Amino acid sequence: MSRLLRFKHFAPRRGFATATRVQGSPLEANTFIDYESLSQQISQVRKRHGKPLTLAEKVLYSHLEDLENQELTRGSSQLRLRPKRVALHDANAQMALLQYMTTGIPRVQVPTSVHTDHLITARDGAVEDLERAIAVNKEVYDFLQTACAKYGIAFWKPGAGILHQVIFEQYAYPGGLMIGSDSHTPNAAGLGMLGIGVGGMEAVDVMAGLPYEVKHPNIIGVKLTGALGPWSTTKDIILKVASVLTVRGGTGSIIEYMGPGAEALSATGMGTVGNMGAEVGATCSIFPYNRGMGDYLELTGRSAIARSAEAYSHNLRADDGAEYDRIIEINLSELEPHINGPFTPDLSWPVSKMNEAVAGKEWPTHISAALIGSCTNSSYEDLSRAASIATQAREAGLKLQTELLIGPGSEEIRATVNRDGILDELKNVGGLVLANACGACVGQWERPTVKKGTKNTIVSSFNRNFVGRQDGNPATHSFVASPEIVTAMAFSGNLQFNPITDAIKRPDGTEFRFSPPQGTALPQKGYERTLEYYGAPPLDGLEVELAVDPRSDRIQLITPFDKWDGHDEQDLELLIKVKGKCTTDHISAAGPWYKYRGHLQNISQNLLIGAVNDENGKANSIRNIDTGDFDTVPSVAEHYRDSGRKWAIVAADNYGEGSSREAAALSPRYMGGFAVIARSMARIHETNLKKQGLLPLFFTDPADYDNIKPGATLRLSRLSSLAPGSTVLLSYTNPGQEVQQAELSHSMTERQIDWFKAGSALNTLRSKA
């Protein structure tokens, strides 16, 4: 069967959107898309710009707050944009809504939705896990539901599915711009939409009617030629891109895909590529409009959008001659299936090279678990192709050599693959179907069969594989691949197995080789369009009473942070000099800590417990300079804070990569932090620090990171002269040494400096409201 299910072709009708606006979502009668207006804005900017535009530029510029006067220089201009949608997931929505409540604004100014996908723990199966989550998280769900009703926000109940999949099914559209409080919001790229992952307070700003501010991204072009082979998938495109760009190479950039190879890709397949752009640090990704997008819109009840997008498709692709800051070329015909890992999503291996990759390593080769699904790979196409592998194995008499866990992305997907027998094929070989939720992908996975500290290997179709990411076990070696490769490997149980060339013995001793997987991009009978878990907001929520128990250890009302005291100098304790990779998982762990995402005091007890201390090479073990003893990071931070002293974190490269979790900035602020000084930082985390009134500072000379020793005392000066482009002076004294100095830079705008002075961005918003 072909990968792309074809539907009737729509002849372009240039005047279609001029006559009428198109409803943006079947669920929202009062949201509209006007492609004619967007086209006029693009034409206006093109004349002003004086050169051809990339697709990413077209979408950005058509959402500018100030079309006439905005500076448009890549890599330096600060863009002020008007996104058309905000999306929040339940873990981050708690703090975002607690902050929004303090603004006094009675109703969100931009269409917003909350999705309950992160708090459901994978353990026993869909029914049991969902029932347990509803019982355990009742007060959180009650708070979110009442807050959504009060402020005019759509609420997707537990069981509805993963944020990005539901957005794709219900809200995303070609040429749009949205933000979401999750780093994988760029999943919307599969429908030609710029979806940008942000922190919770950035979302609050937009919900309150303020523009979204971001440095003008550079544009990386990825030219696709050829066609995917029988075993290769769109997952392998982004796994290959990750090997080229690494986890930092996309920082400050939008990745724009193009070329003849992009024309035949399915919408959900392109969503996979956009989703994992977060793993290379990209602001977001985007694909030009193609028939795959139109077919998907048709089948998900948005045919009017498909017709309008077809009519204006000339503005849903780059202009001829558009310039890119970098071009990467990938011949899909030569692209092998890839496996990336362990411990980082950019350590990339063609499946044919896994034997070489494993050689000399201490990686366990036996696979202890195989997992498919997640927001990255849970489409009809993904699951149908995985099921075809399972069917071949069953017919050959093979048995699973490890547990196989299946996570449908949404109730719509689950109901559709269940109707079409796809889910039965996966269950018939012993697969366990989990709830429509993030589960193990975000650390919500209970594994009683594997004790913490036990070395083991897992393979998954997820997007992220940092240390301890899936199960909280730092000894779990996590590898990422396509769902069909993961499924095939589950029947071999061996990391070195190549499904394309290697054989498995049947029970009778004969050899069996898999044939290439078969599947379709879209269901021939259409999707099971279910709204069982959808809750539309009431027209007026003024009388809704918020469900907040003052005695709760899950939801805590917030207290504003103090404003800056205005002093030019600030003495600081060095809380920790972080060694090596430090993601937001290290700064604010997930897993069991998710339950405290709405309680700042409690969630702050996980502050930096995963970060490795440069002094002793241990996690969650730092020296208290007053006692001389080693203690946990939260304990020492609290000690300094409660004794009236502020502190700083010193870190290396790409500090704060990974999830967009705002707690990784809120907790340091709450615990007495003043600054984070690093060689470099991930975009979302840097902005989160700014939003909470912390100073994100950078070593002008990267060698200064090495020169600062554990136990050093720090002093920042030139604070009273903070301005865009200014420098800050760091004076540090290592134990037993003379004072040394290092120059620090920052990227703060005037507006962001005001956040620092006010104590937080929320304080400035609150004063204006």
Short mmCIF file of C-alpha atoms in Angstrom, two decimals, residues 26 100 155 256 259 275 284 305 334 490 530 631 702:
data_model
loop_
_atom_site.label_atom_id
_atom_site.label_comp_id
_atom_site.label_asym_id
_atom_site.label_seq_id
_atom_site.Cartn_x
_atom_site.Cartn_y
_atom_site.Cartn_z
CA PRO A 26 -14.69 23.23 13.99
CA TYR A 100 -2.45 34.41 35.06
CA PHE A 155 -10.18 21.98 28.65
CA GLU A 256 12.76 25.07 6.99
CA GLY A 259 12.82 20.37 -2.10
CA ASN A 275 8.50 17.72 16.75
CA CYS A 284 10.73 25.62 15.49
CA ILE A 305 -9.05 25.36 5.33
CA GLU A 334 20.05 7.05 0.34
CA ALA A 490 11.35 -6.20 20.25
CA THR A 530 -14.62 11.80 19.08
CA ASP A 631 24.56 18.42 51.69
CA PRO A 702 34.63 30.55 27.69
#
